[in-house]
Short mmCIF file of C-alpha atoms in Angstrom, two decimals:
data_model
loop_
_atom_site.label_atom_id
_atom_site.label_comp_id
_atom_site.label_asym_id
_atom_site.label_seq_id
_atom_site.Cartn_x
_atom_site.Cartn_y
_atom_site.Cartn_z
CA MET A 1 -2.94 -15.47 -1.72
CA THR A 2 -1.70 -12.00 -2.66
CA LEU A 3 0.27 -10.89 -5.71
CA LEU A 4 2.34 -7.79 -5.02
CA TYR A 5 3.02 -6.06 -8.32
CA PHE A 6 5.92 -3.68 -7.72
CA PRO A 7 7.73 -2.76 -10.97
CA MET A 8 10.29 -0.46 -9.35
CA TRP A 9 13.20 0.19 -11.70
CA GLN A 10 15.08 3.07 -10.06
CA GLY A 11 17.33 0.64 -8.20
CA MET A 12 19.14 0.15 -11.50
CA GLY A 13 20.35 3.73 -11.17
CA ARG A 14 19.31 4.62 -14.71
CA ALA A 15 16.40 4.43 -17.10
CA CYS A 16 15.82 0.84 -18.19
CA THR A 17 13.20 -1.62 -19.44
CA LEU A 18 12.22 -3.18 -16.12
CA GLU A 19 8.87 -1.43 -15.70
CA PRO A 20 7.36 -2.32 -19.10
CA ALA A 21 8.93 -5.77 -18.88
CA ALA A 22 7.29 -6.38 -15.50
CA ARG A 23 3.98 -5.32 -17.05
CA ALA A 24 4.47 -7.83 -19.87
CA LEU A 25 5.27 -10.56 -17.35
CA ARG A 26 2.20 -9.70 -15.25
CA ASP A 27 -0.01 -9.87 -18.34
CA HIS A 28 1.53 -13.21 -19.27
CA LEU A 29 0.83 -14.65 -15.83
CA GLY A 30 -2.84 -13.62 -15.83
CA ASP A 31 -5.00 -12.66 -12.88
CA ALA A 32 -4.28 -13.53 -9.27
CA ALA A 33 -6.86 -13.81 -6.52
CA GLU A 34 -5.79 -10.45 -5.12
CA THR A 35 -3.32 -8.01 -6.61
CA ILE A 36 -1.68 -5.12 -4.77
CA ALA A 37 -0.14 -2.72 -7.27
CA VAL A 38 2.46 -0.36 -5.88
CA PRO A 39 2.57 2.90 -7.88
CA VAL A 40 5.96 3.54 -9.44
CA ASP A 41 7.16 6.79 -10.97
CA SER A 42 7.73 6.48 -14.69
CA ALA A 43 10.52 9.03 -14.51
CA GLY A 44 11.62 9.32 -10.89
CA ASP A 45 14.26 11.52 -9.34
CA LEU A 46 17.61 9.86 -9.94
CA MET A 47 19.61 12.40 -7.97
CA GLU A 48 22.26 10.74 -5.84
CA ARG A 49 21.98 11.05 -2.07
CA SER A 50 24.05 9.31 0.60
CA GLY A 51 25.85 7.33 -2.08
CA VAL A 52 22.69 5.92 -3.68
CA ILE A 53 21.27 7.00 -7.03
CA GLY A 54 17.56 7.82 -6.77
CA LEU A 55 17.46 7.16 -3.03
CA ASP A 56 14.56 9.52 -2.28
CA VAL A 57 12.17 8.00 -4.80
CA ILE A 58 13.32 4.46 -3.93
CA ALA A 59 12.66 5.10 -0.23
CA ARG A 60 9.21 6.51 -0.93
CA GLN A 61 8.19 3.62 -3.14
CA LEU A 62 9.47 1.07 -0.62
CA ARG A 63 7.49 2.80 2.14
CA ASP A 64 4.39 2.69 -0.07
CA ALA A 65 4.88 -1.04 -0.61
CA GLN A 66 5.27 -1.74 3.10
CA HIS A 67 2.20 0.37 3.89
CA ALA A 68 0.21 -1.76 1.44
CA LEU A 69 1.47 -4.94 3.09
CA GLU A 70 0.59 -3.62 6.53
CA MET A 71 -2.92 -2.82 5.31
CA HIS A 72 -3.51 -6.25 3.74
CA GLU A 73 -1.37 -8.49 6.02
CA PRO A 74 -1.11 -11.35 3.48
CA GLN A 75 -0.40 -14.82 4.81
CA ARG A 76 1.53 -15.72 1.65
CA LEU A 77 3.03 -13.35 -0.85
CA ALA A 78 3.98 -13.63 -4.51
CA THR A 79 6.01 -10.60 -5.57
CA LEU A 80 6.54 -9.48 -9.14
CA GLY A 81 9.22 -6.83 -9.72
CA GLY A 82 11.01 -4.67 -10.74
CA ASP A 83 14.57 -4.58 -9.55
CA CYS A 84 15.87 -6.50 -6.54
CA GLY A 85 15.57 -3.44 -4.32
CA ILE A 86 11.87 -4.28 -3.88
CA GLU A 87 12.89 -7.02 -1.45
CA VAL A 88 13.69 -4.45 1.24
CA ALA A 89 9.94 -3.90 1.48
CA THR A 90 8.82 -7.51 1.14
CA ILE A 91 11.45 -9.38 3.16
CA GLY A 92 11.74 -6.51 5.64
CA TRP A 93 8.00 -6.74 6.30
CA LEU A 94 7.85 -10.55 6.37
CA ASN A 95 10.80 -10.99 8.74
CA SER A 96 9.31 -8.45 11.13
CA HIS A 97 5.80 -9.93 10.79
CA LEU A 98 7.24 -13.39 11.56
CA HIS A 99 9.30 -12.10 14.52
CA GLY A 100 12.60 -12.88 12.81
CA ASP A 101 11.64 -16.47 12.05
CA LEU A 102 12.29 -16.47 8.29
CA THR A 103 14.67 -18.26 5.95
CA VAL A 104 15.56 -16.49 2.70
CA VAL A 105 16.74 -18.50 -0.31
CA TRP A 106 18.46 -15.95 -2.54
CA PHE A 107 18.61 -17.12 -6.18
CA ASP A 108 20.71 -14.48 -7.96
CA ALA A 109 23.78 -14.11 -10.11
CA HIS A 110 24.92 -11.28 -7.84
CA ALA A 111 25.38 -11.06 -4.10
CA ASP A 112 23.59 -7.68 -3.70
CA LEU A 113 25.71 -7.16 -0.58
CA ASN A 114 27.22 -3.75 -1.26
CA THR A 115 26.76 -0.74 0.98
CA PRO A 116 26.54 2.83 -0.29
CA GLU A 117 30.22 3.18 0.66
CA SER A 118 31.39 0.04 -1.14
CA SER A 119 29.19 0.14 -4.24
CA PRO A 120 31.15 0.91 -7.41
CA SER A 121 28.01 2.21 -9.16
CA GLY A 122 25.70 3.69 -6.50
CA ALA A 123 22.85 1.58 -7.92
CA PHE A 124 20.62 0.31 -5.12
CA HIS A 125 19.80 -3.01 -6.76
CA GLY A 126 23.30 -4.10 -5.70
CA MET A 127 22.56 -3.31 -2.02
CA PRO A 128 19.21 -4.82 -0.92
CA LEU A 129 20.49 -7.96 0.79
CA ARG A 130 23.07 -5.97 2.79
CA THR A 131 20.30 -3.51 3.69
CA LEU A 132 18.15 -6.41 4.92
CA LEU A 133 21.13 -7.54 6.99
CA GLY A 134 21.07 -4.18 8.73
CA GLU A 135 23.77 -2.25 6.88
CA GLY A 136 22.03 -0.08 4.32
CA PRO A 137 21.15 3.58 3.80
CA GLU A 138 20.02 5.15 7.07
CA VAL A 139 16.76 6.39 5.57
CA LEU A 140 15.75 2.76 4.89
CA ALA A 141 16.45 1.47 8.40
CA PRO A 142 12.80 1.90 9.54
CA LEU A 143 11.77 -0.54 6.79
CA VAL A 144 13.98 -3.24 8.33
CA PRO A 145 13.07 -3.13 12.04
CA ARG A 146 14.25 -6.71 12.45
CA PRO A 147 17.32 -7.24 10.24
CA LEU A 148 18.19 -10.68 8.96
CA TRP A 149 21.09 -12.59 10.47
CA PRO A 150 23.56 -14.04 7.94
CA GLU A 151 22.56 -17.57 8.96
CA GLN A 152 19.00 -16.86 7.79
CA VAL A 153 20.19 -16.48 4.18
CA LEU A 154 21.07 -19.27 1.75
CA MET A 155 22.54 -17.95 -1.50
CA VAL A 156 22.07 -20.03 -4.65
CA GLY A 157 23.79 -19.53 -7.98
CA VAL A 158 25.64 -16.35 -6.95
CA ARG A 159 28.75 -16.09 -9.07
CA GLU A 160 29.70 -12.43 -9.18
CA PHE A 161 31.03 -10.67 -6.09
CA ASP A 162 32.62 -7.28 -5.72
CA PRO A 163 35.65 -7.57 -3.39
CA PRO A 164 33.85 -6.04 -0.35
CA GLU A 165 30.96 -8.45 -0.89
CA ALA A 166 33.32 -11.42 -1.00
CA ASP A 167 34.90 -10.21 2.24
CA TYR A 168 31.48 -9.89 3.89
CA VAL A 169 30.52 -13.43 2.84
CA ALA A 170 33.77 -14.84 4.18
CA ASP A 171 33.71 -12.86 7.42
CA ASN A 172 30.11 -13.86 8.17
CA ARG A 173 30.37 -17.43 6.91
CA MET A 174 27.42 -16.94 4.61
CA ARG A 175 26.44 -20.07 2.76
CA VAL A 176 26.67 -20.01 -1.04
CA PHE A 177 25.54 -23.01 -3.11
CA HIS A 178 26.42 -23.63 -6.76
CA PRO A 179 24.23 -26.50 -8.03
CA GLN A 180 25.20 -25.57 -11.60
CA ARG A 181 28.84 -26.38 -10.83
CA ASN A 182 28.61 -29.12 -8.22
CA ALA A 183 25.73 -31.58 -7.98
CA ALA A 184 26.54 -32.16 -4.30
CA ASP A 185 25.55 -28.54 -3.61
CA THR A 186 21.91 -29.48 -4.23
CA ASP A 187 22.03 -31.94 -1.34
CA SER A 188 23.91 -29.42 0.79
CA LEU A 189 21.29 -26.74 0.11
CA PHE A 190 18.42 -28.94 1.22
CA ALA A 191 20.36 -30.20 4.22
CA ALA A 192 20.84 -26.56 5.25
CA LEU A 193 17.15 -25.81 4.75
CA THR A 194 16.15 -28.84 6.79
CA ALA A 195 18.60 -27.92 9.55
CA LEU A 196 16.80 -24.59 9.92
CA GLY A 197 13.75 -26.51 11.07
CA THR A 198 10.23 -25.27 10.57
CA ARG A 199 11.11 -21.69 9.70
CA PRO A 200 8.96 -20.23 6.94
CA VAL A 201 10.83 -19.76 3.66
CA TYR A 202 10.90 -16.86 1.20
CA VAL A 203 12.34 -17.52 -2.27
CA HIS A 204 13.96 -14.52 -3.96
CA PHE A 205 14.44 -15.31 -7.65
CA ASP A 206 16.35 -12.84 -9.79
CA LEU A 207 16.07 -14.15 -13.34
CA ASP A 208 19.73 -13.37 -13.97
CA VAL A 209 20.56 -16.46 -11.90
CA LEU A 210 19.71 -18.35 -15.10
CA ASP A 211 22.36 -19.16 -17.67
CA PRO A 212 22.14 -16.41 -20.31
CA ALA A 213 22.88 -19.02 -22.97
CA GLY A 214 19.29 -20.13 -22.48
CA PHE A 215 17.72 -16.98 -21.04
CA PRO A 216 19.46 -13.70 -21.91
CA TYR A 217 16.51 -11.40 -21.11
CA THR A 218 17.99 -9.58 -18.14
CA GLU A 219 19.91 -6.32 -17.73
CA PHE A 220 23.01 -7.95 -16.22
CA ALA A 221 23.34 -11.38 -17.80
CA THR A 222 26.22 -13.28 -16.22
CA ALA A 223 27.68 -16.45 -17.70
CA GLY A 224 27.59 -19.76 -15.90
CA GLY A 225 24.14 -19.79 -14.32
CA LEU A 226 21.50 -22.40 -13.68
CA ASN A 227 19.67 -23.88 -16.62
CA VAL A 228 15.89 -23.55 -16.50
CA SER A 229 15.17 -27.21 -15.79
CA ASP A 230 17.54 -27.33 -12.81
CA ALA A 231 16.11 -24.07 -11.44
CA VAL A 232 12.59 -25.45 -11.74
CA ARG A 233 13.55 -28.64 -9.92
CA LEU A 234 15.11 -26.67 -7.06
CA VAL A 235 12.18 -24.28 -6.69
CA ALA A 236 9.59 -27.06 -6.97
CA ARG A 237 11.35 -29.08 -4.29
CA ILE A 238 11.43 -26.07 -1.97
CA LEU A 239 7.71 -25.49 -2.52
CA ASP A 240 6.95 -29.18 -1.99
CA GLN A 241 8.99 -29.73 1.16
CA TYR A 242 8.99 -26.48 3.11
CA GLN A 243 6.55 -23.87 4.38
CA VAL A 244 6.95 -21.23 1.70
CA VAL A 245 5.43 -17.88 2.67
CA GLY A 246 6.53 -15.99 -0.41
CA MET A 247 8.40 -15.95 -3.70
CA SER A 248 9.54 -13.18 -6.00
CA LEU A 249 10.44 -12.87 -9.66
CA THR A 250 12.67 -9.89 -10.37
CA GLU A 251 14.68 -8.19 -13.10
CA TYR A 252 12.99 -9.53 -16.21
CA ALA A 253 14.02 -6.99 -18.84
CA ASP A 254 12.25 -7.62 -22.15
CA PRO A 255 9.13 -5.44 -22.58
CA ASN A 256 8.07 -7.49 -25.61
CA GLY A 257 7.69 -10.70 -23.62
CA HIS A 258 10.53 -12.57 -25.30
CA GLY A 259 11.78 -15.62 -23.46
CA LEU A 260 8.67 -16.21 -21.35
CA ASP A 261 7.84 -19.44 -23.18
CA GLU A 262 11.33 -20.71 -22.34
CA ILE A 263 10.73 -20.19 -18.62
CA ARG A 264 7.10 -21.37 -18.58
CA PRO A 265 7.86 -24.20 -16.10
CA LEU A 266 9.40 -21.67 -13.71
CA LEU A 267 6.41 -19.35 -14.08
CA GLU A 268 4.18 -22.31 -13.25
CA GLN A 269 6.03 -22.72 -9.95
CA PHE A 270 5.59 -19.02 -9.24
CA GLY A 271 1.93 -19.46 -10.09
CA ARG A 272 1.65 -22.12 -7.38
CA VAL A 273 2.60 -19.45 -4.86
CA ALA A 274 0.42 -16.80 -6.49
CA ARG A 275 -2.62 -19.07 -6.42
CA GLY A 276 -2.02 -20.15 -2.84
#
């Protein structure tokens, strides 16, 4: 089992606490069997290009991450970020490596479906899923040689959409599940996973999917999320019932390690993936 430690923060579009917070989370988790650490600039060039803040340094770091994956070719992958933009490297590599036979379960408060043209901020962490679906910055296209199809993505807990993102979801009939609002959505999520057959599964988990009333330690806390116990039950069931080839934890934002005891059960599920 491989732990990819990739504390990229430039996708936020500004200086933030993600890098030291990722370090605190890594230290809290302890050692993995094998760790690949992707070097990340502490400062980074945040000049805007092609509608994306910091695009040049983001592209370089994503290429470095994919090069590391190509060198190691892990069979299963636990990814510790950093902002959600890291998933262009991880999911882009996995979907290509698996010849397009991947299901992505996207736990996140936000859709991350903007393009450089539609983004209100120019911050890349709001664009990675759309990039993985084949509509991102041109310079990143080589990192996604086999884009996802919308039917490969199951979105869980997403509750904040910019208008162009909402249009994209509706136009492409993307599936969004809200277990925190409707208990029946849990059954619907697992029915959808089962209907996809034996496809390997990757679990993207942005910690802002959690209800900030119980876990406020993210940069973009959004009301109405999953509580920790429900999130743990969902993730554990996915790990128990399906062929999980990877899981990420992204966008933890407290460099002092606050809140990690509150999400210990979730970290234990991540540890199952990290230990193999």
